[in-house]
mmCIF file of C-alpha atoms in Angstrom:
data_model
loop_
_atom_site.group_PDB
_atom_site.id
_atom_site.type_symbol
_atom_site.label_atom_id
_atom_site.label_comp_id
_atom_site.label_asym_id
_atom_site.label_seq_id
_atom_site.Cartn_x
_atom_site.Cartn_y
_atom_site.Cartn_z
ATOM 1 C CA MET B 47 -27.533 -3.090 7.525
ATOM 2 C CA ARG B 48 -26.750 -6.054 5.239
ATOM 3 C CA GLU B 49 -24.762 -3.774 2.904
ATOM 4 C CA LEU B 50 -22.685 -2.430 5.799
ATOM 5 C CA VAL B 51 -21.815 -5.942 6.968
ATOM 6 C CA ALA B 52 -20.959 -6.942 3.386
ATOM 7 C CA VAL B 53 -18.583 -3.978 3.023
ATOM 8 C CA PHE B 54 -17.003 -4.786 6.388
ATOM 9 C CA VAL B 55 -16.462 -8.479 5.588
ATOM 10 C CA GLY B 56 -15.370 -7.748 2.020
ATOM 11 C CA GLY B 57 -12.932 -5.124 3.290
ATOM 12 C CA MET B 58 -11.385 -7.551 5.757
ATOM 13 C CA LEU B 59 -10.979 -10.204 3.058
ATOM 14 C CA GLY B 60 -9.592 -7.702 0.547
ATOM 15 C CA ALA B 61 -7.032 -6.390 3.029
ATOM 16 C CA LEU B 62 -5.967 -9.953 3.880
ATOM 17 C CA ALA B 63 -5.613 -10.796 0.176
ATOM 18 C CA ARG B 64 -3.475 -7.687 -0.399
ATOM 19 C CA TRP B 65 -1.317 -8.488 2.610
ATOM 20 C CA GLY B 66 -0.894 -12.077 1.404
ATOM 21 C CA LEU B 67 0.286 -10.952 -2.032
ATOM 22 C CA ASP B 68 2.657 -8.427 -0.470
ATOM 23 C CA ILE B 69 4.153 -11.256 1.597
ATOM 24 C CA ALA B 70 4.277 -13.646 -1.381
ATOM 25 C CA ILE B 71 5.989 -11.080 -3.655
ATOM 26 C CA PRO B 72 8.277 -9.086 -1.336
ATOM 27 C CA HIS B 73 10.409 -6.150 -2.423
ATOM 28 C CA ALA B 74 13.258 -4.411 -0.685
ATOM 29 C CA ALA B 75 13.548 -0.656 -0.274
ATOM 30 C CA GLY B 76 14.430 0.873 -3.620
ATOM 31 C CA ASP B 77 13.133 -2.092 -5.654
ATOM 32 C CA PHE B 78 10.112 -1.747 -7.897
ATOM 33 C CA PRO B 79 6.974 -2.791 -5.986
ATOM 34 C CA TRP B 80 5.736 -5.509 -8.355
ATOM 35 C CA SER B 81 3.157 -6.737 -5.870
ATOM 36 C CA THR B 82 1.526 -3.284 -5.745
ATOM 37 C CA LEU B 83 1.398 -3.130 -9.544
ATOM 38 C CA LEU B 84 -0.120 -6.617 -9.735
ATOM 39 C CA ILE B 85 -2.677 -5.846 -7.019
ATOM 40 C CA ASN B 86 -3.801 -2.546 -8.526
ATOM 41 C CA ALA B 87 -3.918 -3.844 -12.096
ATOM 42 C CA THR B 88 -5.928 -6.963 -11.255
ATOM 43 C CA GLY B 89 -8.199 -5.117 -8.818
ATOM 44 C CA SER B 90 -8.952 -2.357 -11.318
ATOM 45 C CA PHE B 91 -9.562 -4.892 -14.071
ATOM 46 C CA ALA B 92 -11.915 -6.888 -11.838
ATOM 47 C CA LEU B 93 -13.864 -3.790 -10.806
ATOM 48 C CA GLY B 94 -14.146 -2.755 -14.455
ATOM 49 C CA LEU B 95 -15.447 -6.196 -15.442
ATOM 50 C CA LEU B 96 -17.961 -6.256 -12.617
ATOM 51 C CA THR B 97 -19.337 -2.761 -13.102
ATOM 52 C CA GLY B 98 -19.108 -2.940 -16.892
ATOM 53 C CA GLY B 99 -21.277 -5.928 -17.428
ATOM 54 C CA LEU B 100 -21.142 -8.839 -15.042
ATOM 55 C CA TRP B 101 -23.376 -7.146 -12.496
ATOM 56 C CA ASN B 102 -26.965 -6.589 -13.518
ATOM 57 C CA GLU B 103 -30.256 -5.650 -11.901
ATOM 58 C CA ARG B 104 -30.606 -9.178 -10.480
ATOM 59 C CA THR B 105 -27.303 -8.946 -8.575
ATOM 60 C CA PRO B 106 -28.179 -8.176 -4.952
ATOM 61 C CA HIS B 107 -27.059 -4.750 -3.764
ATOM 62 C CA TRP B 108 -25.250 -6.221 -0.770
ATOM 63 C CA VAL B 109 -23.135 -8.415 -3.093
ATOM 64 C CA ARG B 110 -22.152 -5.360 -5.143
ATOM 65 C CA ALA B 111 -21.330 -3.417 -1.977
ATOM 66 C CA GLY B 112 -19.283 -6.259 -0.536
ATOM 67 C CA MET B 113 -17.296 -6.922 -3.701
ATOM 68 C CA GLY B 114 -16.823 -3.348 -4.981
ATOM 69 C CA PRO B 115 -16.168 -0.907 -2.152
ATOM 70 C CA GLY B 116 -15.546 -3.760 0.301
ATOM 71 C CA PHE B 117 -13.185 -6.344 -1.172
ATOM 72 C CA LEU B 118 -11.781 -4.459 -4.160
ATOM 73 C CA GLY B 119 -11.635 -1.151 -2.302
ATOM 74 C CA ALA B 120 -9.449 -2.691 0.400
ATOM 75 C CA PHE B 121 -7.510 -4.812 -2.093
ATOM 76 C CA THR B 122 -6.432 -1.866 -4.260
ATOM 77 C CA THR B 123 -5.140 1.552 -3.298
ATOM 78 C CA PHE B 124 -7.724 3.617 -5.153
ATOM 79 C CA SER B 125 -11.001 4.686 -3.661
ATOM 80 C CA ALA B 126 -13.845 2.448 -4.781
ATOM 81 C CA LEU B 127 -16.205 5.009 -3.277
ATOM 82 C CA ALA B 128 -15.799 7.011 -6.501
ATOM 83 C CA ILE B 129 -17.634 4.224 -8.376
#
């Protein structure tokens, strides 16, 4: 149950962070969506860092669930469920 709550809270925070960056870096129709590029590049980089070495066996599972599929899954447009 703790993992489910962590994914829910992380997802809400990730979606709010994405929305905030979309508001901060707006683009008109036809313009290149720089905010989407920034969001996906930083989110993918962060997920790679976390899964590639910063997380270890001492990192609680609920923290990994909240940050990976929760926050970064909602922050980026790719499916963190694949990880």
